[in-house]
PDB file of C-alpha atoms in Angstrom:
ATOM      1  CA  MET A  87      -3.601   4.186  32.704  1.00  0.00           C
ATOM      2  CA  PRO A  88      -3.323   7.638  31.147  1.00  0.00           C
ATOM      3  CA  GLY A  89      -0.019   6.899  29.403  1.00  0.00           C
ATOM      4  CA  LEU A  90      -1.478   3.968  27.484  1.00  0.00           C
ATOM      5  CA  GLU A  91      -3.977   5.824  25.315  1.00  0.00           C
ATOM      6  CA  PRO A  92      -1.470   7.904  23.296  1.00  0.00           C
ATOM      7  CA  MET A  93       0.572   4.763  22.669  1.00  0.00           C
ATOM      8  CA  ILE A  94      -2.454   2.906  21.287  1.00  0.00           C
ATOM      9  CA  LEU A  95      -3.366   5.936  19.183  1.00  0.00           C
ATOM     10  CA  ASN A  96       0.171   6.174  17.808  1.00  0.00           C
ATOM     11  CA  LYS A  97       0.183   2.474  16.951  1.00  0.00           C
ATOM     12  CA  THR A  98      -3.127   2.868  15.144  1.00  0.00           C
ATOM     13  CA  VAL A  99      -1.894   5.876  13.179  1.00  0.00           C
ATOM     14  CA  LEU A 100       1.358   4.092  12.378  1.00  0.00           C
ATOM     15  CA  PHE A 101      -0.519   0.991  11.227  1.00  0.00           C
ATOM     16  CA  ASN A 102      -2.766   3.080   8.999  1.00  0.00           C
ATOM     17  CA  ILE A 103       0.241   4.796   7.423  1.00  0.00           C
ATOM     18  CA  VAL A 104       2.021   1.489   6.855  1.00  0.00           C
ATOM     19  CA  PHE A 105      -1.174  -0.002   5.402  1.00  0.00           C
ATOM     20  CA  LEU A 106      -1.591   2.923   3.006  1.00  0.00           C
ATOM     21  CA  ILE A 107       2.026   2.616   1.856  1.00  0.00           C
ATOM     22  CA  TYR A 108       1.658  -1.160   1.477  1.00  0.00           C
ATOM     23  CA  ARG A 109      -1.542  -0.753  -0.512  1.00  0.00           C
ATOM     24  CA  ASP A 110       0.194   1.817  -2.716  1.00  0.00           C
ATOM     25  CA  ILE A 111       3.037  -0.635  -3.388  1.00  0.00           C
ATOM     26  CA  GLU A 112       0.523  -3.389  -4.161  1.00  0.00           C
ATOM     27  CA  ASN A 113      -1.243  -1.139  -6.659  1.00  0.00           C
ATOM     28  CA  ASN A 114       2.012  -0.067  -8.281  1.00  0.00           C
ATOM     29  CA  ASN A 115       2.994  -3.697  -8.832  1.00  0.00           C
ATOM     30  CA  TYR A 116       0.421  -3.928 -11.585  1.00  0.00           C
ATOM     31  CA  ILE A 117       2.059  -2.373 -14.599  1.00  0.00           C
ATOM     32  CA  VAL A 118       0.038  -2.562 -17.779  1.00  0.00           C
ATOM     33  CA  ILE A 119       1.986  -2.020 -20.980  1.00  0.00           C
ATOM     34  CA  ASN A 120       1.185  -2.392 -24.640  1.00  0.00           C
ATOM     35  CA  ASP A 121       3.725  -4.430 -26.548  1.00  0.00           C
ATOM     36  CA  SER A 122       4.311  -4.237 -30.294  1.00  0.00           C
ATOM     37  CA  GLN A 123       1.423  -6.603 -31.054  1.00  0.00           C
ATOM     38  CA  SER A 124      -0.784  -4.356 -28.888  1.00  0.00           C
ATOM     39  CA  ASN A 125      -1.579  -7.160 -26.489  1.00  0.00           C
ATOM     40  CA  ILE A 126      -1.983  -5.952 -22.940  1.00  0.00           C
ATOM     41  CA  ILE A 127       0.559  -7.521 -20.615  1.00  0.00           C
ATOM     42  CA  GLN A 128       0.032  -7.380 -16.874  1.00  0.00           C
ATOM     43  CA  TYR A 129       2.909  -8.045 -14.514  1.00  0.00           C
ATOM     44  CA  ASP A 130       2.483  -9.115 -10.920  1.00  0.00           C
TER      45      ASP A 130
END
């Protein structure tokens, strides 16, 4: 089926984009800050 290949390709590209965005969000959830006692706090 010739019409099926572009659809699969688009789904793959879309999945990759969503995965990259999700991974970016996951990475941004780790915020490391120094408090006044200079202990490193890591938030999930």
